[in-house]
Each structure stands twice: as C-alpha cells, then as structure tokens.
Amino acid sequence: MTDRKVSPGGAPAAGAVGVPHRWRALAVLACTQFLLILDTAIINVAVPSIGADLDISPTGLSWVANAYLITFGGLLLLGGRSADHVGRRRVFVIGLVVLVVGSAVGAAADSAGWLIAGRAMQGLAAALAAAAALALVLGIFPEGPERHRALGIFAAMAGAGGAVGTVLGGLLTDSLGWRSTFLMNVLVGAVLVVLALRLVPDMHEPGDRRAFDAIGAGTVTAGLGLLAYALVSTGNLGWLAGRTVGAAVLAVLCLLAFVVVERRSSHPLVPLGVFRRRRLRTANVLGGLAQLILFPTFFFVSIYLQDVLGYSPLGGGLGLLPMSLVVIGVAGMCERLIARLGLEVAMTAGFVLVALGMLWLSRLSHDGDFVSDVLGPTVLLGIGLPLVTVTTNVAATAEATVAEVGLASGLINTSQQIGAVVGLAVMAGVAAARTSQVTGDDPARLDPAATTAGFQAAFLVGAVVALVAAVVAVRLRRARPVTPGPATVSGR
C-alpha cells in the first residue's frame, strides 16, 4: 500500500495518492490551459473584424495582440513565484477572475484604448493562471508516471486549444460578431472559478509566507515586459528602430539590476542557485527553442492556407484540425513513451520529428494543395509537439522541491513565451526578407509565389533550430530529482 503523508489538518500531502479529486482538479487546470490558448487563436481570427468595426489602424490592431503578449511574457515568472508565496489555488483563482474582468472590458470596448486595456488584463490573467496551473499539476502529481500522464493531458489541451481556436474564432465572428469571442471568456471563466474553488486543492508550504522580494519582482517584471515589447515591436518598427533598441537596452539594464538585487536579497524572488542546475537550464532553453519554432509555424500555415491556397478563415482553421487530433492522441501516450524510451530519447525523437516536419513544410508549393503540401508535415509536427512539450516540462521541473514548483513552472512558462515571441519576430523577419528578395522590394509584384518563398525560408530556419535542439537534447542527462518535502493540502 502506498504511504500517504498527511498535514496537521488531516489533508493528504501534495503529490500523495490520496489527494482528493486529483483527476477532476486536473480537468479544471487543463481546461483553463485550453481556454488561454484558445483565446489567443480566436482573437487572431477576429482581429480584422475588430479593426473594421472600431476603425482601428493596422498599428493599433497589432497592439491588440501585443498588449497580451507583453503582459503575459513579462508577468509569468512573477505569477509562478507568487503561487509559491501566497498559495497556488489562490493565485490561480485570482488569474481567472482577472480574465473574466478583462474579457468583459474587451467585450464592452468602443475604442482601441479600452480594447487594448482589456487585452493587457487578459495577459496578466494568463500569466497568473498559467503559472499557477502548472505549479498545481506538479504539486498534485508526484514525480513519475502519473505526473507524466498529467502533463501529457495538459499538453494535449494546449495543443487542441490552438487548433480549435482558429475554427471557433471564425464561427463566432461570422455568426455572432467579434464581441462574442470576449463574452465566451466571461462565461467560461466564471464557471472555471466555481469549479476551481470546489475541486482544486489549496496547496501551500508552511514556510512559503516569508518576506516578498518586491524590488526583485519589479525589476524582473520590467525587464521581461520591456524585452517582450522590444521583440513584438520589430514587426512594426524594425530591429534598429529607436524605440526597439531603447526598449531592448532598458530590458537588459532591468535584468542586470534584477541579478544584483537577487544576489543581495535575504529572500530572493528567484534564488540564483537554481541556474547552477544544468538540467533545469538546458530544459528551459529547449522549451524556449520548441516554442520559437512551433508558435510562428501555426501562424504561417494558417496564412498559407488562406492567402496562397484561397481557403476561408474557417477552412484555414479546419486545416489544422488533423494536427490537433494527433496532438491529443500522442499526448495521452507520452507517459508510456517516456517510460519505454527514456526522457532524453523521447525528447530527442520529438525534436527530430519537428525538424522533419519543418523541412517538409519548407518545400511548400504556391500552386499546391492541402493533402500534398500541408497534411503530412503538420501530422509529423502533431506527433513531435507533445513529445517536446511534455519532456521539456518534465525535465525543467523534476528537480524542484515542493517550495519551488511555482518558481519552476514560472521559469519554463517564461522560457516558452519568450521563445514564442522571439520565434515570431525572427521567422517573420526571415519570411519578409525572402519575399522582398523575390519581388525586388516592389509591393506590386507580391504574389502567392513570393509569399510562399518567404514561408519556405522561415520553415527551413525552423528545421535548423529543431536539429540544433535535438543535438542539445542528446546531451541532456537525467539528474536525480530532489526529494520534495511535505506540503500542506486542504480541500473543499
């Protein structure tokens, strides 16, 4: 029989088999992850309708997306560490409540300013909820097969959210208008708040409620936010524009100040010693590289289906449906694959599959079709995506003690988000440069062949990055996990 650790209050300890409703709690957490990814995809589809209705300029429309990315990327680490300090369920529920409020602001917006404010609130909500949700999964499920299975389900819901969002975004926008995409978050978010309070255990470490490093929190949040701002600005302003370079310089200064503050703090927000863990460092780098490749790829494939092959927005979303179904199927098998192959082999195999899928996509044809040009490579990516996501999450969090799971989840989430923003900036730049080379900088010559040439170049860069990641993954060695101490869990 499995021993169960019990807190003084009588509730089972975190990770113990006796945690009540742990699979129901996982369902709530995974559905939240699904909603957060779904929301991003839906808004991308709804943006043209928003611009036409509110008469927002293209630059203003870009900030509908950028406001979310900046607050999300800038606050993830703070969200994860806050979960360790003030309680993971509390931060998770606060995130959901902010999501409901921010979505209501977006739904009622009658100007670009209010809409961007609502999106910024949604980004804050996503940072709190996403970091706390992963921390809760790590706390509820112990290191081993059950955690691998739980992370597989978590990854499956995230992958499905991206694909379903493009389809649902088209349906909602066409039938009910763009405001319905925000109202959906209000309704679903409110339901998740109720379910979270009933089913998700309230986990905390007795020693967590110590002094909070406010200066460290401020400098790292400013640094990551400015870094995200600099990266998303490259699309509108260019890499060498004054605002882009200025934001990047300020980001570096803030992050350097953060390092100085953490070295001197008696209760640092991020103990710098965690970065001496080679496995944690490598896993975070690999997690960032994975999203650097995959996030812009979904965006480019959707554009290719619509702008080159002539699909409707709904048809473009449906084109990603086979991949999402493969993601769900493979994610459910990750536990067995990791047990059979080993963590490093499964991770390396995932990156190799991603590289092959990207290499295949780099051979797109401007006069091709869905079956011959898109279906095969996206199915390969659907196999590689959950393998890469689950294994990097496992590797990045396996050494975390009970008091560090929020920190570990914040770090890997931040690495993935910054990787996604970097990837979109870099691959979009590569695609634009290649397209300009084909057209000779003459916009009048822009045609499907030139657009496809740009995508081919971007996908080829993604294939090279995936191969580099596969080589790094081969060198990753499984470290002995730190034995976690008991955590207090109280259920409702």
PDB file of C-alpha atoms in Angstrom, residues 26-218:
ATOM      1  CA  LEU A  26      -6.516  18.235 -13.448  1.00  0.00           C
ATOM      2  CA  ALA A  27      -9.569  18.585 -15.694  1.00  0.00           C
ATOM      3  CA  VAL A  28     -10.156  22.118 -14.365  1.00  0.00           C
ATOM      4  CA  LEU A  29      -6.494  23.057 -14.776  1.00  0.00           C
ATOM      5  CA  ALA A  30      -6.246  21.563 -18.269  1.00  0.00           C
ATOM      6  CA  CYS A  31      -9.466  23.270 -19.365  1.00  0.00           C
ATOM      7  CA  THR A  32      -8.018  26.580 -18.194  1.00  0.00           C
ATOM      8  CA  GLN A  33      -4.900  25.972 -20.275  1.00  0.00           C
ATOM      9  CA  PHE A  34      -7.158  25.109 -23.215  1.00  0.00           C
ATOM     10  CA  LEU A  35      -9.089  28.370 -22.737  1.00  0.00           C
ATOM     11  CA  LEU A  36      -5.948  30.519 -22.553  1.00  0.00           C
ATOM     12  CA  ILE A  37      -4.503  29.102 -25.784  1.00  0.00           C
ATOM     13  CA  LEU A  38      -7.941  29.089 -27.413  1.00  0.00           C
ATOM     14  CA  ASP A  39      -8.367  32.784 -26.618  1.00  0.00           C
ATOM     15  CA  THR A  40      -5.124  33.723 -28.360  1.00  0.00           C
ATOM     16  CA  ALA A  41      -6.089  31.841 -31.526  1.00  0.00           C
ATOM     17  CA  ILE A  42      -9.635  33.206 -31.544  1.00  0.00           C
ATOM     18  CA  ILE A  43      -8.525  36.834 -31.246  1.00  0.00           C
ATOM     19  CA  ASN A  44      -6.078  36.385 -34.129  1.00  0.00           C
ATOM     20  CA  VAL A  45      -9.011  35.333 -36.324  1.00  0.00           C
ATOM     21  CA  ALA A  46     -11.291  38.124 -35.041  1.00  0.00           C
ATOM     22  CA  VAL A  47      -8.783  40.985 -35.427  1.00  0.00           C
ATOM     23  CA  PRO A  48      -9.829  42.024 -38.972  1.00  0.00           C
ATOM     24  CA  SER A  49     -13.480  42.338 -37.884  1.00  0.00           C
ATOM     25  CA  ILE A  50     -12.454  44.283 -34.783  1.00  0.00           C
ATOM     26  CA  GLY A  51     -10.468  46.747 -36.883  1.00  0.00           C
ATOM     27  CA  ALA A  52     -13.327  47.305 -39.314  1.00  0.00           C
ATOM     28  CA  ASP A  53     -15.933  47.776 -36.570  1.00  0.00           C
ATOM     29  CA  LEU A  54     -13.939  50.127 -34.335  1.00  0.00           C
ATOM     30  CA  ASP A  55     -11.997  51.814 -37.160  1.00  0.00           C
ATOM     31  CA  ILE A  56      -8.630  50.874 -35.678  1.00  0.00           C
ATOM     32  CA  SER A  57      -5.468  51.391 -37.741  1.00  0.00           C
ATOM     33  CA  PRO A  58      -3.195  48.416 -38.571  1.00  0.00           C
ATOM     34  CA  THR A  59      -0.702  49.658 -35.967  1.00  0.00           C
ATOM     35  CA  GLY A  60      -3.437  49.845 -33.350  1.00  0.00           C
ATOM     36  CA  LEU A  61      -4.607  46.367 -34.279  1.00  0.00           C
ATOM     37  CA  SER A  62      -1.113  44.985 -33.768  1.00  0.00           C
ATOM     38  CA  TRP A  63      -1.317  46.199 -30.167  1.00  0.00           C
ATOM     39  CA  VAL A  64      -4.476  44.190 -29.603  1.00  0.00           C
ATOM     40  CA  ALA A  65      -2.172  41.175 -29.803  1.00  0.00           C
ATOM     41  CA  ASN A  66       0.977  42.827 -28.438  1.00  0.00           C
ATOM     42  CA  ALA A  67      -0.624  44.092 -25.208  1.00  0.00           C
ATOM     43  CA  TYR A  68      -1.480  40.494 -24.350  1.00  0.00           C
ATOM     44  CA  LEU A  69       1.964  39.136 -25.266  1.00  0.00           C
ATOM     45  CA  ILE A  70       3.842  41.790 -23.285  1.00  0.00           C
ATOM     46  CA  THR A  71       1.893  41.398 -20.037  1.00  0.00           C
ATOM     47  CA  PHE A  72       1.790  37.608 -20.387  1.00  0.00           C
ATOM     48  CA  GLY A  73       5.526  37.254 -21.027  1.00  0.00           C
ATOM     49  CA  GLY A  74       6.519  39.913 -18.510  1.00  0.00           C
ATOM     50  CA  LEU A  75       4.488  38.593 -15.576  1.00  0.00           C
ATOM     51  CA  LEU A  76       4.799  34.795 -15.893  1.00  0.00           C
ATOM     52  CA  LEU A  77       7.795  34.490 -13.589  1.00  0.00           C
ATOM     53  CA  LEU A  78       6.189  36.761 -11.006  1.00  0.00           C
ATOM     54  CA  GLY A  79       2.984  34.721 -11.265  1.00  0.00           C
ATOM     55  CA  GLY A  80       4.811  31.471 -10.642  1.00  0.00           C
ATOM     56  CA  ARG A  81       6.725  32.768  -7.646  1.00  0.00           C
ATOM     57  CA  SER A  82       3.600  34.404  -6.224  1.00  0.00           C
ATOM     58  CA  ALA A  83       1.944  30.989  -6.318  1.00  0.00           C
ATOM     59  CA  ASP A  84       4.692  29.675  -4.042  1.00  0.00           C
ATOM     60  CA  HIS A  85       4.330  32.583  -1.622  1.00  0.00           C
ATOM     61  CA  VAL A  86       0.600  33.184  -1.305  1.00  0.00           C
ATOM     62  CA  GLY A  87      -0.939  29.859  -2.354  1.00  0.00           C
ATOM     63  CA  ARG A  88      -1.268  28.217  -5.742  1.00  0.00           C
ATOM     64  CA  ARG A  89      -5.029  27.902  -5.836  1.00  0.00           C
ATOM     65  CA  ARG A  90      -5.422  31.493  -4.655  1.00  0.00           C
ATOM     66  CA  VAL A  91      -3.229  32.839  -7.475  1.00  0.00           C
ATOM     67  CA  PHE A  92      -4.961  30.520  -9.961  1.00  0.00           C
ATOM     68  CA  VAL A  93      -8.418  31.782  -8.976  1.00  0.00           C
ATOM     69  CA  ILE A  94      -7.247  35.417  -8.973  1.00  0.00           C
ATOM     70  CA  GLY A  95      -5.991  34.860 -12.528  1.00  0.00           C
ATOM     71  CA  LEU A  96      -9.369  33.508 -13.621  1.00  0.00           C
ATOM     72  CA  VAL A  97     -11.211  36.423 -12.019  1.00  0.00           C
ATOM     73  CA  VAL A  98      -8.929  38.931 -13.777  1.00  0.00           C
ATOM     74  CA  LEU A  99      -9.565  37.029 -17.035  1.00  0.00           C
ATOM     75  CA  VAL A 100     -13.323  37.460 -16.567  1.00  0.00           C
ATOM     76  CA  VAL A 101     -12.965  41.190 -15.838  1.00  0.00           C
ATOM     77  CA  GLY A 102     -10.516  41.809 -18.686  1.00  0.00           C
ATOM     78  CA  SER A 103     -12.720  39.914 -21.130  1.00  0.00           C
ATOM     79  CA  ALA A 104     -15.760  41.962 -20.032  1.00  0.00           C
ATOM     80  CA  VAL A 105     -13.768  45.156 -20.670  1.00  0.00           C
ATOM     81  CA  GLY A 106     -12.851  43.870 -24.133  1.00  0.00           C
ATOM     82  CA  ALA A 107     -16.427  42.898 -24.943  1.00  0.00           C
ATOM     83  CA  ALA A 108     -17.731  46.359 -23.985  1.00  0.00           C
ATOM     84  CA  ALA A 109     -14.861  48.303 -25.621  1.00  0.00           C
ATOM     85  CA  ASP A 110     -15.855  51.093 -28.013  1.00  0.00           C
ATOM     86  CA  SER A 111     -12.331  52.322 -28.763  1.00  0.00           C
ATOM     87  CA  ALA A 112      -8.839  50.985 -29.352  1.00  0.00           C
ATOM     88  CA  GLY A 113      -7.683  52.174 -25.914  1.00  0.00           C
ATOM     89  CA  TRP A 114     -10.298  50.201 -23.983  1.00  0.00           C
ATOM     90  CA  LEU A 115      -9.782  47.125 -26.145  1.00  0.00           C
ATOM     91  CA  ILE A 116      -6.018  47.184 -25.630  1.00  0.00           C
ATOM     92  CA  ALA A 117      -6.562  47.677 -21.870  1.00  0.00           C
ATOM     93  CA  GLY A 118      -8.814  44.623 -21.814  1.00  0.00           C
ATOM     94  CA  ARG A 119      -6.222  42.570 -23.692  1.00  0.00           C
ATOM     95  CA  ALA A 120      -3.489  43.676 -21.266  1.00  0.00           C
ATOM     96  CA  MET A 121      -5.678  42.491 -18.372  1.00  0.00           C
ATOM     97  CA  GLN A 122      -6.168  39.170 -20.167  1.00  0.00           C
ATOM     98  CA  GLY A 123      -2.383  38.859 -20.465  1.00  0.00           C
ATOM     99  CA  LEU A 124      -1.999  39.490 -16.725  1.00  0.00           C
ATOM    100  CA  ALA A 125      -4.678  36.885 -16.058  1.00  0.00           C
ATOM    101  CA  ALA A 126      -2.972  34.353 -18.314  1.00  0.00           C
ATOM    102  CA  ALA A 127       0.376  34.900 -16.566  1.00  0.00           C
ATOM    103  CA  LEU A 128      -1.152  34.237 -13.136  1.00  0.00           C
ATOM    104  CA  ALA A 129      -3.401  31.354 -14.160  1.00  0.00           C
ATOM    105  CA  ALA A 130      -0.929  29.542 -16.438  1.00  0.00           C
ATOM    106  CA  ALA A 131       1.974  29.610 -13.981  1.00  0.00           C
ATOM    107  CA  ALA A 132      -0.230  28.609 -11.027  1.00  0.00           C
ATOM    108  CA  ALA A 133      -1.963  25.864 -13.046  1.00  0.00           C
ATOM    109  CA  LEU A 134       1.307  24.145 -13.933  1.00  0.00           C
ATOM    110  CA  ALA A 135       2.522  24.552 -10.337  1.00  0.00           C
ATOM    111  CA  LEU A 136      -0.689  22.885  -9.122  1.00  0.00           C
ATOM    112  CA  VAL A 137      -0.234  19.971 -11.535  1.00  0.00           C
ATOM    113  CA  LEU A 138       3.325  19.491 -10.258  1.00  0.00           C
ATOM    114  CA  GLY A 139       2.170  19.655  -6.652  1.00  0.00           C
ATOM    115  CA  ILE A 140      -0.812  17.308  -7.036  1.00  0.00           C
ATOM    116  CA  PHE A 141       1.018  14.613  -9.005  1.00  0.00           C
ATOM    117  CA  PRO A 142       4.329  13.172  -7.761  1.00  0.00           C
ATOM    118  CA  GLU A 143       7.387  12.799  -9.985  1.00  0.00           C
ATOM    119  CA  GLY A 144       6.897   9.650 -12.046  1.00  0.00           C
ATOM    120  CA  PRO A 145       4.375   8.080 -14.440  1.00  0.00           C
ATOM    121  CA  GLU A 146       1.304   9.841 -13.012  1.00  0.00           C
ATOM    122  CA  ARG A 147       2.917  13.254 -13.429  1.00  0.00           C
ATOM    123  CA  HIS A 148       3.988  12.371 -16.982  1.00  0.00           C
ATOM    124  CA  ARG A 149       0.434  11.349 -17.792  1.00  0.00           C
ATOM    125  CA  ALA A 150      -0.965  14.529 -16.247  1.00  0.00           C
ATOM    126  CA  LEU A 151       1.494  16.698 -18.172  1.00  0.00           C
ATOM    127  CA  GLY A 152       0.545  14.825 -21.336  1.00  0.00           C
ATOM    128  CA  ILE A 153      -3.113  15.702 -20.827  1.00  0.00           C
ATOM    129  CA  PHE A 154      -2.101  19.293 -20.048  1.00  0.00           C
ATOM    130  CA  ALA A 155      -0.107  19.493 -23.300  1.00  0.00           C
ATOM    131  CA  ALA A 156      -2.926  17.900 -25.295  1.00  0.00           C
ATOM    132  CA  MET A 157      -5.415  20.515 -24.143  1.00  0.00           C
ATOM    133  CA  ALA A 158      -2.979  23.313 -25.006  1.00  0.00           C
ATOM    134  CA  GLY A 159      -2.387  21.912 -28.482  1.00  0.00           C
ATOM    135  CA  ALA A 160      -6.084  21.396 -29.070  1.00  0.00           C
ATOM    136  CA  GLY A 161      -6.821  24.948 -27.909  1.00  0.00           C
ATOM    137  CA  GLY A 162      -4.672  26.447 -30.659  1.00  0.00           C
ATOM    138  CA  ALA A 163      -6.328  24.478 -33.450  1.00  0.00           C
ATOM    139  CA  VAL A 164      -9.898  24.678 -32.127  1.00  0.00           C
ATOM    140  CA  GLY A 165      -9.478  28.416 -31.564  1.00  0.00           C
ATOM    141  CA  THR A 166      -8.961  29.127 -35.244  1.00  0.00           C
ATOM    142  CA  VAL A 167     -12.160  27.241 -36.129  1.00  0.00           C
ATOM    143  CA  LEU A 168     -14.240  28.614 -33.262  1.00  0.00           C
ATOM    144  CA  GLY A 169     -12.959  32.115 -33.874  1.00  0.00           C
ATOM    145  CA  GLY A 170     -14.270  32.011 -37.419  1.00  0.00           C
ATOM    146  CA  LEU A 171     -17.620  30.593 -36.364  1.00  0.00           C
ATOM    147  CA  LEU A 172     -18.197  33.082 -33.531  1.00  0.00           C
ATOM    148  CA  THR A 173     -17.037  36.107 -35.507  1.00  0.00           C
ATOM    149  CA  ASP A 174     -19.118  35.226 -38.560  1.00  0.00           C
ATOM    150  CA  SER A 175     -22.294  34.304 -36.686  1.00  0.00           C
ATOM    151  CA  LEU A 176     -22.340  36.444 -33.511  1.00  0.00           C
ATOM    152  CA  GLY A 177     -19.722  39.147 -34.066  1.00  0.00           C
ATOM    153  CA  TRP A 178     -16.277  39.669 -32.562  1.00  0.00           C
ATOM    154  CA  ARG A 179     -17.597  40.703 -29.120  1.00  0.00           C
ATOM    155  CA  SER A 180     -18.859  37.151 -28.640  1.00  0.00           C
ATOM    156  CA  THR A 181     -15.228  35.944 -28.518  1.00  0.00           C
ATOM    157  CA  PHE A 182     -14.697  38.037 -25.371  1.00  0.00           C
ATOM    158  CA  LEU A 183     -18.077  37.145 -23.852  1.00  0.00           C
ATOM    159  CA  MET A 184     -17.205  33.460 -24.183  1.00  0.00           C
ATOM    160  CA  ASN A 185     -14.262  34.028 -21.827  1.00  0.00           C
ATOM    161  CA  VAL A 186     -16.537  35.771 -19.320  1.00  0.00           C
ATOM    162  CA  LEU A 187     -18.918  32.801 -19.175  1.00  0.00           C
ATOM    163  CA  VAL A 188     -16.338  30.007 -19.264  1.00  0.00           C
ATOM    164  CA  GLY A 189     -14.012  31.834 -16.854  1.00  0.00           C
ATOM    165  CA  ALA A 190     -16.806  32.255 -14.300  1.00  0.00           C
ATOM    166  CA  VAL A 191     -17.615  28.531 -14.485  1.00  0.00           C
ATOM    167  CA  LEU A 192     -13.935  27.637 -14.008  1.00  0.00           C
ATOM    168  CA  VAL A 193     -13.744  29.862 -10.910  1.00  0.00           C
ATOM    169  CA  VAL A 194     -16.595  27.930  -9.294  1.00  0.00           C
ATOM    170  CA  LEU A 195     -15.093  24.566 -10.251  1.00  0.00           C
ATOM    171  CA  ALA A 196     -11.631  25.592  -9.040  1.00  0.00           C
ATOM    172  CA  LEU A 197     -12.949  26.522  -5.601  1.00  0.00           C
ATOM    173  CA  ARG A 198     -14.731  23.173  -5.357  1.00  0.00           C
ATOM    174  CA  LEU A 199     -12.237  20.748  -6.904  1.00  0.00           C
ATOM    175  CA  VAL A 200      -8.718  22.196  -6.881  1.00  0.00           C
ATOM    176  CA  PRO A 201      -6.813  21.648  -3.604  1.00  0.00           C
ATOM    177  CA  ASP A 202      -5.432  24.668  -1.769  1.00  0.00           C
ATOM    178  CA  MET A 203      -1.720  23.880  -1.660  1.00  0.00           C
ATOM    179  CA  HIS A 204       0.877  25.759   0.303  1.00  0.00           C
ATOM    180  CA  GLU A 205       4.175  25.186   2.034  1.00  0.00           C
ATOM    181  CA  PRO A 206       4.228  26.248   5.702  1.00  0.00           C
ATOM    182  CA  GLY A 207       7.450  28.195   5.103  1.00  0.00           C
ATOM    183  CA  ASP A 208       6.273  29.935   1.956  1.00  0.00           C
ATOM    184  CA  ARG A 209       4.750  33.032   3.550  1.00  0.00           C
ATOM    185  CA  ARG A 210       8.020  34.804   4.096  1.00  0.00           C
ATOM    186  CA  ALA A 211       9.162  38.272   3.064  1.00  0.00           C
ATOM    187  CA  PHE A 212       8.327  39.013  -0.548  1.00  0.00           C
ATOM    188  CA  ASP A 213      11.127  40.413  -2.734  1.00  0.00           C
ATOM    189  CA  ALA A 214       9.258  43.417  -4.122  1.00  0.00           C
ATOM    190  CA  ILE A 215      12.324  45.048  -5.728  1.00  0.00           C
ATOM    191  CA  GLY A 216      13.277  41.803  -7.431  1.00  0.00           C
ATOM    192  CA  ALA A 217       9.704  41.359  -8.620  1.00  0.00           C
ATOM    193  CA  GLY A 218       9.656  44.883 -10.041  1.00  0.00           C
TER     194      GLY A 218
END
